[in-house]
Amino acid sequence: MTHTTLLANLDLDRRLSREQALSLVDLADIKPLLDAAARRRDAAHGAIVSYSRKVFIPLTQLCRDVCHYCTFAHPPRKGEKAFLTREQVVAIAEAGKKAGCKEALFTLGDKPELRYRIARDELRSLGHETTLSYLAEVADLVLRETGLLPHVNPGLLSDEDFAALRPVSISQGIMVESTSERLCAKGGAHHGSPDKLPAARLDTIRRAGEHAVPFTSGILIGIGETREERIDSLLALRDLNDAYGHIQEIIVQNFRPKPGTRMADVEAPPVDDHLWTIAIARLIFEPEMNIQAPPNLSPGALKQLVHAGINDWGGVSPVTPDHVNPEAPWPHVKELEAATKAAGKDLAERLALYPAHARHPLRWVDEKVRKPLYDLIDADGWPRTDRWCPGRADPLPPAAAASVKGHAPVSAGTLVQPILEKALGGMQLGEAEIVRLFRARGDEFTAVCRAADDLRRSVNGDVVSYVVTRNINYTNICYFKCQFCAFSKGKLSENLRGKPYDIGMDEVARRVREAWDRGASEVCMQGGIHPSYTGRKYLEICAAVKAAVPEMHLHAFSPLEVWQGARTLGISVAAFLTELKAAGLKTLPGTAAEILDDEVRALLCADKINTGEWLQVMRTAHDLGFRSTATIMFGHIDRYEHWARHLIRVRDLQMETGGFTEFVPLPFVHMEAPIYLKGRSRPGPTFRESILMHAVARLALHPHITNIQASWVKLGPDGVRQCLDAGVNDLGGTLMDESISRSAGAGHGQEMTPQRMEEIIRSSGRLPRQRDTLYGNAPAQLRERSLTAARQSQAAAATSVLQSASK
């Protein structure tokens, strides 16, 4: 097989064997190799080239090794401390934090105390016996004092070292550099450096895998190794990653001669040699592997590095120099962004923990480090780009809000375009396609929002509906232990908002009559699962509502309440729903869904009904003639694939029963949620993710669910205006008494008047329509009553204010 044939026929997910890689060692024309590597990179990483914004902390520049190309390590110098003090470390970290860094990169020499007395003496004065012990202390100090995520490069480690460093670092690393034993012999670059023995370095990387430490490694080219030895070094790393999955990135670093070293006169590898090695690394590893080349070591060749298959630039510091390569300053982030754009890619910031590992913190991150990580990431493991959170009265992030509509034309050649065309054509999207839409950023984000808005216009026109409703939460006492819920009150009730309550049927009836007098066509009733409740309680509630106002539409009881009610009566779900229907229940809210994936539910709401049970209750209800809503509560411990599976399960049930009236995304409000207060979740979805949930739902559920609703309680008036440009055609209910989101810390109020609803809708260039629960027009008499009641309430409030002022 010729080189050209091999490269042209190489499957995007098939890796080069050793024999195939060796056949490319003497390749005369490397362009086909680079093209194959670029195709492989694009298939997994798309248009993104990432970097980490870091601050460089050189804890000590003493080292027991004598690598003959290194200027970072040096012998003790008169008047110079062997180690940075704690105060110096924190000062450097603080400067990095002020400059927007999220990573604290600790670089140090290997075990200098084994060679230098000054290192031993200073360590003792610092209260430590070893460099690694001091490293663990200061990494923990930086984490606690600044919130920066430590990445440590500490050299060779034992199991005990990993056990000490994992709780204080988000990731670790060691360059294998080369597995060639020749380089450790006399005259080799690593002669006299015991920590550079290949077997020892590979052993440390193996132990990292055993301890589930996300790890960085790579090779250094041009120090005397052959291309065959480079291939063997890469294959050794591949074998370790195959065993443990812990290697986050492979760095292909090019040697640069430095004055004052024994290798000062050795020529640096030519650019083409560097490009060849990058491409080989890309083809040896799986497509998802992150291949990195430091940008400061190849000035003028950044575009070529991208074309060779890299997808990452490594850490770039706006504060500190590259202490390992001080002669090569970091490019400014703006310059790096421009160079990346010139190569046809988009620069994106990442953390020291790459997204693929950040998505699985329970496996890869020590419990002590998870809260700082959760606070920094979105559901895909990328850094949050602003401080906006659902439920909080924060201003919208300007850049993200502006990109919903966008002002520039969106290229038809975006990578999401085929998925959008498929959705617009009414074809079912698969999980991977829906996940890809959730990953949309920049122009792709705008393209998804525009497609959803176009689809909304064709399906719903320019009318936006809302319903006048009253929420009646009849009890906040609950024996379930949902980790996201700040509404229910159990043993810790006094630590949460509000007092426990269980309102009587007379009060339920009073609130129903008051709602009717204020123009409500619906009461929405849900509550905690009180330990004394049985299915009879829910039947009593139905009777109380029907007796109070026979015409009132009763929208009540989540699948959890239905399931629990049937179980406590010892009857089937179908039998209980039949009784509820006879008692006056009209429709069901699709809450208690949270995320319809049991991987999430096992941690978020382990004692609640599972995915299959939720779907079965809804299937049964729809078969009995009930209509219901469908919801998703997202942005906590979930990932994009969970969102996709949720949408697919809702879509599939709708195709089977046709019973869902609308889909309602509910962004997680974190402020008072137990799971967040325990440091075990993210602070809700980002603004971009919140908008995308509505847009992607419109596309993924088309044509089966035609109403997409936005929650003003979670998003606020400005947020729902943005959603109206991203596929939303309904603003839900006026609520009157909203308490569940408020208990979680939401600050957008507990009632929205019809006038305010219509003002928001008109300010978005749309036409308001007051509806009933089933999307028919609200009766004219009720609409007029709702508007009049709101005006009277506002007038009474104004009078009260004036009277108070006059006193």
JSON list of C-alpha atoms in Angstrom, two decimals, residues 267-452:
[
{"chain": "A", "resi": 267, "resn": "GLU", "atom": "CA", "xyz": [20.27, 22.80, 15.79]},
{"chain": "A", "resi": 268, "resn": "ALA", "atom": "CA", "xyz": [16.56, 23.06, 16.50]},
{"chain": "A", "resi": 269, "resn": "PRO", "atom": "CA", "xyz": [14.39, 20.64, 14.53]},
{"chain": "A", "resi": 270, "resn": "PRO", "atom": "CA", "xyz": [13.12, 22.11, 11.25]},
{"chain": "A", "resi": 271, "resn": "VAL", "atom": "CA", "xyz": [9.48, 23.24, 11.12]},
{"chain": "A", "resi": 272, "resn": "ASP", "atom": "CA", "xyz": [8.58, 20.41, 8.73]},
{"chain": "A", "resi": 273, "resn": "ASP", "atom": "CA", "xyz": [9.97, 17.87, 11.20]},
{"chain": "A", "resi": 274, "resn": "HIS", "atom": "CA", "xyz": [7.81, 19.36, 13.93]},
{"chain": "A", "resi": 275, "resn": "LEU", "atom": "CA", "xyz": [4.76, 19.29, 11.64]},
{"chain": "A", "resi": 276, "resn": "TRP", "atom": "CA", "xyz": [5.45, 15.66, 10.70]},
{"chain": "A", "resi": 277, "resn": "THR", "atom": "CA", "xyz": [5.58, 14.67, 14.37]},
{"chain": "A", "resi": 278, "resn": "ILE", "atom": "CA", "xyz": [2.36, 16.53, 15.24]},
{"chain": "A", "resi": 279, "resn": "ALA", "atom": "CA", "xyz": [0.55, 14.80, 12.39]},
{"chain": "A", "resi": 280, "resn": "ILE", "atom": "CA", "xyz": [1.88, 11.38, 13.36]},
{"chain": "A", "resi": 281, "resn": "ALA", "atom": "CA", "xyz": [0.78, 11.96, 16.96]},
{"chain": "A", "resi": 282, "resn": "ARG", "atom": "CA", "xyz": [-2.70, 12.94, 15.78]},
{"chain": "A", "resi": 283, "resn": "LEU", "atom": "CA", "xyz": [-2.99, 9.73, 13.71]},
{"chain": "A", "resi": 284, "resn": "ILE", "atom": "CA", "xyz": [-1.54, 7.44, 16.39]},
{"chain": "A", "resi": 285, "resn": "PHE", "atom": "CA", "xyz": [-4.05, 8.55, 19.01]},
{"chain": "A", "resi": 286, "resn": "GLU", "atom": "CA", "xyz": [-7.84, 8.45, 18.95]},
{"chain": "A", "resi": 287, "resn": "PRO", "atom": "CA", "xyz": [-9.44, 11.52, 17.30]},
{"chain": "A", "resi": 288, "resn": "GLU", "atom": "CA", "xyz": [-10.62, 12.91, 20.66]},
{"chain": "A", "resi": 289, "resn": "MET", "atom": "CA", "xyz": [-7.08, 13.17, 22.06]},
{"chain": "A", "resi": 290, "resn": "ASN", "atom": "CA", "xyz": [-5.88, 16.73, 22.55]},
{"chain": "A", "resi": 291, "resn": "ILE", "atom": "CA", "xyz": [-2.68, 17.37, 20.61]},
{"chain": "A", "resi": 292, "resn": "GLN", "atom": "CA", "xyz": [-0.78, 20.47, 21.72]},
{"chain": "A", "resi": 293, "resn": "ALA", "atom": "CA", "xyz": [2.15, 22.54, 20.52]},
{"chain": "A", "resi": 294, "resn": "PRO", "atom": "CA", "xyz": [3.35, 25.54, 22.56]},
{"chain": "A", "resi": 295, "resn": "PRO", "atom": "CA", "xyz": [2.79, 28.72, 20.52]},
{"chain": "A", "resi": 296, "resn": "ASN", "atom": "CA", "xyz": [5.72, 30.64, 21.97]},
{"chain": "A", "resi": 297, "resn": "LEU", "atom": "CA", "xyz": [8.22, 28.07, 20.65]},
{"chain": "A", "resi": 298, "resn": "SER", "atom": "CA", "xyz": [7.14, 28.40, 17.00]},
{"chain": "A", "resi": 299, "resn": "PRO", "atom": "CA", "xyz": [6.73, 32.10, 16.24]},
{"chain": "A", "resi": 300, "resn": "GLY", "atom": "CA", "xyz": [5.63, 32.64, 12.68]},
{"chain": "A", "resi": 301, "resn": "ALA", "atom": "CA", "xyz": [4.50, 29.04, 12.21]},
{"chain": "A", "resi": 302, "resn": "LEU", "atom": "CA", "xyz": [1.22, 28.98, 14.15]},
{"chain": "A", "resi": 303, "resn": "LYS", "atom": "CA", "xyz": [-0.96, 28.55, 11.07]},
{"chain": "A", "resi": 304, "resn": "GLN", "atom": "CA", "xyz": [1.16, 25.58, 9.99]},
{"chain": "A", "resi": 305, "resn": "LEU", "atom": "CA", "xyz": [0.84, 23.98, 13.43]},
{"chain": "A", "resi": 306, "resn": "VAL", "atom": "CA", "xyz": [-2.95, 24.18, 13.18]},
{"chain": "A", "resi": 307, "resn": "HIS", "atom": "CA", "xyz": [-2.91, 22.67, 9.71]},
{"chain": "A", "resi": 308, "resn": "ALA", "atom": "CA", "xyz": [-0.78, 19.80, 11.05]},
{"chain": "A", "resi": 309, "resn": "GLY", "atom": "CA", "xyz": [-3.54, 18.73, 13.43]},
{"chain": "A", "resi": 310, "resn": "ILE", "atom": "CA", "xyz": [-3.18, 20.43, 16.82]},
{"chain": "A", "resi": 311, "resn": "ASN", "atom": "CA", "xyz": [-6.29, 21.49, 18.69]},
{"chain": "A", "resi": 312, "resn": "ASP", "atom": "CA", "xyz": [-4.66, 23.14, 21.69]},
{"chain": "A", "resi": 313, "resn": "TRP", "atom": "CA", "xyz": [-2.01, 25.78, 22.44]},
{"chain": "A", "resi": 314, "resn": "GLY", "atom": "CA", "xyz": [-1.42, 24.81, 26.06]},
{"chain": "A", "resi": 315, "resn": "GLY", "atom": "CA", "xyz": [-1.20, 27.29, 28.90]},
{"chain": "A", "resi": 316, "resn": "VAL", "atom": "CA", "xyz": [-0.73, 30.96, 28.09]},
{"chain": "A", "resi": 317, "resn": "SER", "atom": "CA", "xyz": [0.04, 33.40, 30.86]},
{"chain": "A", "resi": 318, "resn": "PRO", "atom": "CA", "xyz": [-0.85, 37.10, 30.77]},
{"chain": "A", "resi": 319, "resn": "VAL", "atom": "CA", "xyz": [1.16, 37.62, 33.98]},
{"chain": "A", "resi": 320, "resn": "THR", "atom": "CA", "xyz": [4.29, 35.49, 34.17]},
{"chain": "A", "resi": 321, "resn": "PRO", "atom": "CA", "xyz": [6.96, 34.45, 31.65]},
{"chain": "A", "resi": 322, "resn": "ASP", "atom": "CA", "xyz": [7.56, 30.91, 30.46]},
{"chain": "A", "resi": 323, "resn": "HIS", "atom": "CA", "xyz": [10.18, 30.09, 33.09]},
{"chain": "A", "resi": 324, "resn": "VAL", "atom": "CA", "xyz": [11.19, 26.95, 31.19]},
{"chain": "A", "resi": 325, "resn": "ASN", "atom": "CA", "xyz": [11.72, 28.91, 27.96]},
{"chain": "A", "resi": 326, "resn": "PRO", "atom": "CA", "xyz": [12.35, 32.47, 29.16]},
{"chain": "A", "resi": 327, "resn": "GLU", "atom": "CA", "xyz": [13.73, 33.52, 25.78]},
{"chain": "A", "resi": 328, "resn": "ALA", "atom": "CA", "xyz": [10.32, 32.79, 24.18]},
{"chain": "A", "resi": 329, "resn": "PRO", "atom": "CA", "xyz": [7.61, 35.14, 25.51]},
{"chain": "A", "resi": 330, "resn": "TRP", "atom": "CA", "xyz": [3.97, 34.07, 25.46]},
{"chain": "A", "resi": 331, "resn": "PRO", "atom": "CA", "xyz": [1.96, 35.58, 22.62]},
{"chain": "A", "resi": 332, "resn": "HIS", "atom": "CA", "xyz": [-0.74, 37.98, 23.76]},
{"chain": "A", "resi": 333, "resn": "VAL", "atom": "CA", "xyz": [-4.11, 36.23, 23.84]},
{"chain": "A", "resi": 334, "resn": "LYS", "atom": "CA", "xyz": [-5.43, 38.69, 21.22]},
{"chain": "A", "resi": 335, "resn": "GLU", "atom": "CA", "xyz": [-2.52, 37.83, 18.93]},
{"chain": "A", "resi": 336, "resn": "LEU", "atom": "CA", "xyz": [-3.12, 34.14, 19.49]},
{"chain": "A", "resi": 337, "resn": "GLU", "atom": "CA", "xyz": [-6.79, 34.60, 18.72]},
{"chain": "A", "resi": 338, "resn": "ALA", "atom": "CA", "xyz": [-5.95, 36.38, 15.47]},
{"chain": "A", "resi": 339, "resn": "ALA", "atom": "CA", "xyz": [-3.44, 33.70, 14.45]},
{"chain": "A", "resi": 340, "resn": "THR", "atom": "CA", "xyz": [-5.96, 30.96, 15.23]},
{"chain": "A", "resi": 341, "resn": "LYS", "atom": "CA", "xyz": [-8.62, 32.78, 13.20]},
{"chain": "A", "resi": 342, "resn": "ALA", "atom": "CA", "xyz": [-6.19, 33.12, 10.31]},
{"chain": "A", "resi": 343, "resn": "ALA", "atom": "CA", "xyz": [-5.84, 29.33, 10.38]},
{"chain": "A", "resi": 344, "resn": "GLY", "atom": "CA", "xyz": [-9.62, 28.98, 10.06]},
{"chain": "A", "resi": 345, "resn": "LYS", "atom": "CA", "xyz": [-10.28, 28.11, 13.70]},
{"chain": "A", "resi": 346, "resn": "ASP", "atom": "CA", "xyz": [-11.77, 29.74, 16.79]},
{"chain": "A", "resi": 347, "resn": "LEU", "atom": "CA", "xyz": [-9.80, 30.22, 19.99]},
{"chain": "A", "resi": 348, "resn": "ALA", "atom": "CA", "xyz": [-11.58, 28.96, 23.11]},
{"chain": "A", "resi": 349, "resn": "GLU", "atom": "CA", "xyz": [-10.47, 29.07, 26.72]},
{"chain": "A", "resi": 350, "resn": "ARG", "atom": "CA", "xyz": [-10.41, 25.81, 28.67]},
{"chain": "A", "resi": 351, "resn": "LEU", "atom": "CA", "xyz": [-9.38, 24.88, 32.19]},
{"chain": "A", "resi": 352, "resn": "ALA", "atom": "CA", "xyz": [-6.34, 22.89, 33.29]},
{"chain": "A", "resi": 353, "resn": "LEU", "atom": "CA", "xyz": [-8.86, 20.03, 33.36]},
{"chain": "A", "resi": 354, "resn": "TYR", "atom": "CA", "xyz": [-9.98, 19.42, 29.80]},
{"chain": "A", "resi": 355, "resn": "PRO", "atom": "CA", "xyz": [-13.75, 19.31, 29.11]},
{"chain": "A", "resi": 356, "resn": "ALA", "atom": "CA", "xyz": [-13.84, 15.55, 28.48]},
{"chain": "A", "resi": 357, "resn": "HIS", "atom": "CA", "xyz": [-12.57, 14.92, 32.03]},
{"chain": "A", "resi": 358, "resn": "ALA", "atom": "CA", "xyz": [-14.41, 17.87, 33.61]},
{"chain": "A", "resi": 359, "resn": "ARG", "atom": "CA", "xyz": [-17.70, 16.30, 32.48]},
{"chain": "A", "resi": 360, "resn": "HIS", "atom": "CA", "xyz": [-17.01, 13.37, 34.83]},
{"chain": "A", "resi": 361, "resn": "PRO", "atom": "CA", "xyz": [-15.81, 14.98, 38.07]},
{"chain": "A", "resi": 362, "resn": "LEU", "atom": "CA", "xyz": [-16.89, 12.10, 40.30]},
{"chain": "A", "resi": 363, "resn": "ARG", "atom": "CA", "xyz": [-14.34, 9.92, 38.55]},
{"chain": "A", "resi": 364, "resn": "TRP", "atom": "CA", "xyz": [-11.52, 12.35, 37.86]},
{"chain": "A", "resi": 365, "resn": "VAL", "atom": "CA", "xyz": [-11.63, 15.05, 40.55]},
{"chain": "A", "resi": 366, "resn": "ASP", "atom": "CA", "xyz": [-11.11, 14.74, 44.29]},
{"chain": "A", "resi": 367, "resn": "GLU", "atom": "CA", "xyz": [-14.09, 15.84, 46.37]},
{"chain": "A", "resi": 368, "resn": "LYS", "atom": "CA", "xyz": [-12.09, 18.73, 47.82]},
{"chain": "A", "resi": 369, "resn": "VAL", "atom": "CA", "xyz": [-11.52, 20.25, 44.38]},
{"chain": "A", "resi": 370, "resn": "ARG", "atom": "CA", "xyz": [-14.99, 19.68, 42.94]},
{"chain": "A", "resi": 371, "resn": "LYS", "atom": "CA", "xyz": [-16.73, 22.78, 44.27]},
{"chain": "A", "resi": 372, "resn": "PRO", "atom": "CA", "xyz": [-14.20, 25.22, 42.73]},
{"chain": "A", "resi": 373, "resn": "LEU", "atom": "CA", "xyz": [-14.49, 23.23, 39.50]},
{"chain": "A", "resi": 374, "resn": "TYR", "atom": "CA", "xyz": [-18.31, 23.19, 39.51]},
{"chain": "A", "resi": 375, "resn": "ASP", "atom": "CA", "xyz": [-18.37, 26.96, 39.98]},
{"chain": "A", "resi": 376, "resn": "LEU", "atom": "CA", "xyz": [-16.21, 27.45, 36.88]},
{"chain": "A", "resi": 377, "resn": "ILE", "atom": "CA", "xyz": [-17.74, 25.12, 34.28]},
{"chain": "A", "resi": 378, "resn": "ASP", "atom": "CA", "xyz": [-20.76, 24.68, 32.08]},
{"chain": "A", "resi": 379, "resn": "ALA", "atom": "CA", "xyz": [-22.46, 21.33, 31.40]},
{"chain": "A", "resi": 380, "resn": "ASP", "atom": "CA", "xyz": [-19.87, 20.47, 28.74]},
{"chain": "A", "resi": 381, "resn": "GLY", "atom": "CA", "xyz": [-16.84, 21.09, 30.96]},
{"chain": "A", "resi": 382, "resn": "TRP", "atom": "CA", "xyz": [-15.81, 24.42, 29.39]},
{"chain": "A", "resi": 383, "resn": "PRO", "atom": "CA", "xyz": [-15.29, 27.56, 31.49]},
{"chain": "A", "resi": 384, "resn": "ARG", "atom": "CA", "xyz": [-18.29, 29.76, 32.15]},
{"chain": "A", "resi": 385, "resn": "THR", "atom": "CA", "xyz": [-17.76, 33.05, 30.37]},
{"chain": "A", "resi": 386, "resn": "ASP", "atom": "CA", "xyz": [-19.85, 35.29, 32.66]},
{"chain": "A", "resi": 387, "resn": "ARG", "atom": "CA", "xyz": [-21.38, 35.42, 36.13]},
{"chain": "A", "resi": 388, "resn": "TRP", "atom": "CA", "xyz": [-25.04, 35.20, 35.03]},
{"chain": "A", "resi": 389, "resn": "CYS", "atom": "CA", "xyz": [-27.16, 32.56, 36.77]},
{"chain": "A", "resi": 390, "resn": "PRO", "atom": "CA", "xyz": [-30.87, 31.64, 36.48]},
{"chain": "A", "resi": 391, "resn": "GLY", "atom": "CA", "xyz": [-33.16, 33.17, 39.06]},
{"chain": "A", "resi": 392, "resn": "ARG", "atom": "CA", "xyz": [-30.75, 35.91, 40.02]},
{"chain": "A", "resi": 393, "resn": "ALA", "atom": "CA", "xyz": [-31.54, 39.44, 38.90]},
{"chain": "A", "resi": 394, "resn": "ASP", "atom": "CA", "xyz": [-28.24, 39.73, 37.03]},
{"chain": "A", "resi": 395, "resn": "PRO", "atom": "CA", "xyz": [-27.90, 41.79, 33.84]},
{"chain": "A", "resi": 396, "resn": "LEU", "atom": "CA", "xyz": [-27.72, 39.61, 30.76]},
{"chain": "A", "resi": 397, "resn": "PRO", "atom": "CA", "xyz": [-24.21, 38.95, 29.44]},
{"chain": "A", "resi": 398, "resn": "PRO", "atom": "CA", "xyz": [-23.93, 41.46, 26.58]},
{"chain": "A", "resi": 399, "resn": "ALA", "atom": "CA", "xyz": [-21.98, 39.30, 24.12]},
{"chain": "A", "resi": 400, "resn": "ALA", "atom": "CA", "xyz": [-24.19, 36.24, 24.51]},
{"chain": "A", "resi": 401, "resn": "ALA", "atom": "CA", "xyz": [-27.40, 38.27, 24.35]},
{"chain": "A", "resi": 402, "resn": "ALA", "atom": "CA", "xyz": [-26.24, 40.09, 21.22]},
{"chain": "A", "resi": 403, "resn": "SER", "atom": "CA", "xyz": [-25.42, 36.83, 19.46]},
{"chain": "A", "resi": 404, "resn": "VAL", "atom": "CA", "xyz": [-28.95, 35.38, 19.83]},
{"chain": "A", "resi": 405, "resn": "LYS", "atom": "CA", "xyz": [-30.09, 37.40, 16.85]},
{"chain": "A", "resi": 406, "resn": "GLY", "atom": "CA", "xyz": [-26.65, 38.39, 15.59]},
{"chain": "A", "resi": 407, "resn": "HIS", "atom": "CA", "xyz": [-26.02, 41.23, 13.18]},
{"chain": "A", "resi": 408, "resn": "ALA", "atom": "CA", "xyz": [-23.68, 39.65, 10.66]},
{"chain": "A", "resi": 409, "resn": "PRO", "atom": "CA", "xyz": [-24.80, 36.99, 8.16]},
{"chain": "A", "resi": 410, "resn": "VAL", "atom": "CA", "xyz": [-24.32, 33.45, 9.44]},
{"chain": "A", "resi": 411, "resn": "SER", "atom": "CA", "xyz": [-22.34, 31.29, 7.06]},
{"chain": "A", "resi": 412, "resn": "ALA", "atom": "CA", "xyz": [-24.33, 28.48, 5.48]},
{"chain": "A", "resi": 413, "resn": "GLY", "atom": "CA", "xyz": [-21.17, 26.43, 5.75]},
{"chain": "A", "resi": 414, "resn": "THR", "atom": "CA", "xyz": [-21.28, 26.11, 9.54]},
{"chain": "A", "resi": 415, "resn": "LEU", "atom": "CA", "xyz": [-20.77, 22.56, 10.73]},
{"chain": "A", "resi": 416, "resn": "VAL", "atom": "CA", "xyz": [-24.24, 22.49, 12.33]},
{"chain": "A", "resi": 417, "resn": "GLN", "atom": "CA", "xyz": [-26.00, 23.44, 9.10]},
{"chain": "A", "resi": 418, "resn": "PRO", "atom": "CA", "xyz": [-26.78, 19.86, 7.95]},
{"chain": "A", "resi": 419, "resn": "ILE", "atom": "CA", "xyz": [-28.30, 19.12, 11.38]},
{"chain": "A", "resi": 420, "resn": "LEU", "atom": "CA", "xyz": [-30.42, 22.27, 11.23]},
{"chain": "A", "resi": 421, "resn": "GLU", "atom": "CA", "xyz": [-31.67, 21.41, 7.74]},
{"chain": "A", "resi": 422, "resn": "LYS", "atom": "CA", "xyz": [-32.60, 17.93, 8.95]},
{"chain": "A", "resi": 423, "resn": "ALA", "atom": "CA", "xyz": [-34.54, 19.35, 11.91]},
{"chain": "A", "resi": 424, "resn": "LEU", "atom": "CA", "xyz": [-36.31, 21.97, 9.81]},
{"chain": "A", "resi": 425, "resn": "GLY", "atom": "CA", "xyz": [-37.38, 19.18, 7.49]},
{"chain": "A", "resi": 426, "resn": "GLY", "atom": "CA", "xyz": [-39.12, 17.38, 10.36]},
{"chain": "A", "resi": 427, "resn": "MET", "atom": "CA", "xyz": [-36.63, 14.52, 10.47]},
{"chain": "A", "resi": 428, "resn": "GLN", "atom": "CA", "xyz": [-35.74, 12.98, 13.83]},
{"chain": "A", "resi": 429, "resn": "LEU", "atom": "CA", "xyz": [-32.40, 14.05, 15.27]},
{"chain": "A", "resi": 430, "resn": "GLY", "atom": "CA", "xyz": [-30.23, 11.48, 17.02]},
{"chain": "A", "resi": 431, "resn": "GLU", "atom": "CA", "xyz": [-28.45, 11.92, 20.34]},
{"chain": "A", "resi": 432, "resn": "ALA", "atom": "CA", "xyz": [-25.11, 12.92, 18.82]},
{"chain": "A", "resi": 433, "resn": "GLU", "atom": "CA", "xyz": [-26.78, 15.51, 16.57]},
{"chain": "A", "resi": 434, "resn": "ILE", "atom": "CA", "xyz": [-28.67, 17.09, 19.46]},
{"chain": "A", "resi": 435, "resn": "VAL", "atom": "CA", "xyz": [-25.49, 17.18, 21.57]},
{"chain": "A", "resi": 436, "resn": "ARG", "atom": "CA", "xyz": [-23.73, 18.90, 18.68]},
{"chain": "A", "resi": 437, "resn": "LEU", "atom": "CA", "xyz": [-26.40, 21.62, 18.65]},
{"chain": "A", "resi": 438, "resn": "PHE", "atom": "CA", "xyz": [-25.95, 22.17, 22.38]},
{"chain": "A", "resi": 439, "resn": "ARG", "atom": "CA", "xyz": [-22.23, 22.71, 21.72]},
{"chain": "A", "resi": 440, "resn": "ALA", "atom": "CA", "xyz": [-22.92, 25.59, 19.34]},
{"chain": "A", "resi": 441, "resn": "ARG", "atom": "CA", "xyz": [-20.98, 28.77, 20.03]},
{"chain": "A", "resi": 442, "resn": "GLY", "atom": "CA", "xyz": [-20.31, 31.97, 18.14]},
{"chain": "A", "resi": 443, "resn": "ASP", "atom": "CA", "xyz": [-21.80, 31.91, 14.65]},
{"chain": "A", "resi": 444, "resn": "GLU", "atom": "CA", "xyz": [-23.11, 28.40, 15.22]},
{"chain": "A", "resi": 445, "resn": "PHE", "atom": "CA", "xyz": [-25.03, 29.58, 18.29]},
{"chain": "A", "resi": 446, "resn": "THR", "atom": "CA", "xyz": [-26.61, 32.35, 16.23]},
{"chain": "A", "resi": 447, "resn": "ALA", "atom": "CA", "xyz": [-27.42, 29.87, 13.45]},
{"chain": "A", "resi": 448, "resn": "VAL", "atom": "CA", "xyz": [-29.22, 27.53, 15.89]},
{"chain": "A", "resi": 449, "resn": "CYS", "atom": "CA", "xyz": [-31.23, 30.41, 17.40]},
{"chain": "A", "resi": 450, "resn": "ARG", "atom": "CA", "xyz": [-32.20, 31.73, 13.98]},
{"chain": "A", "resi": 451, "resn": "ALA", "atom": "CA", "xyz": [-33.26, 28.30, 12.75]},
{"chain": "A", "resi": 452, "resn": "ALA", "atom": "CA", "xyz": [-35.42, 27.80, 15.86]}
]
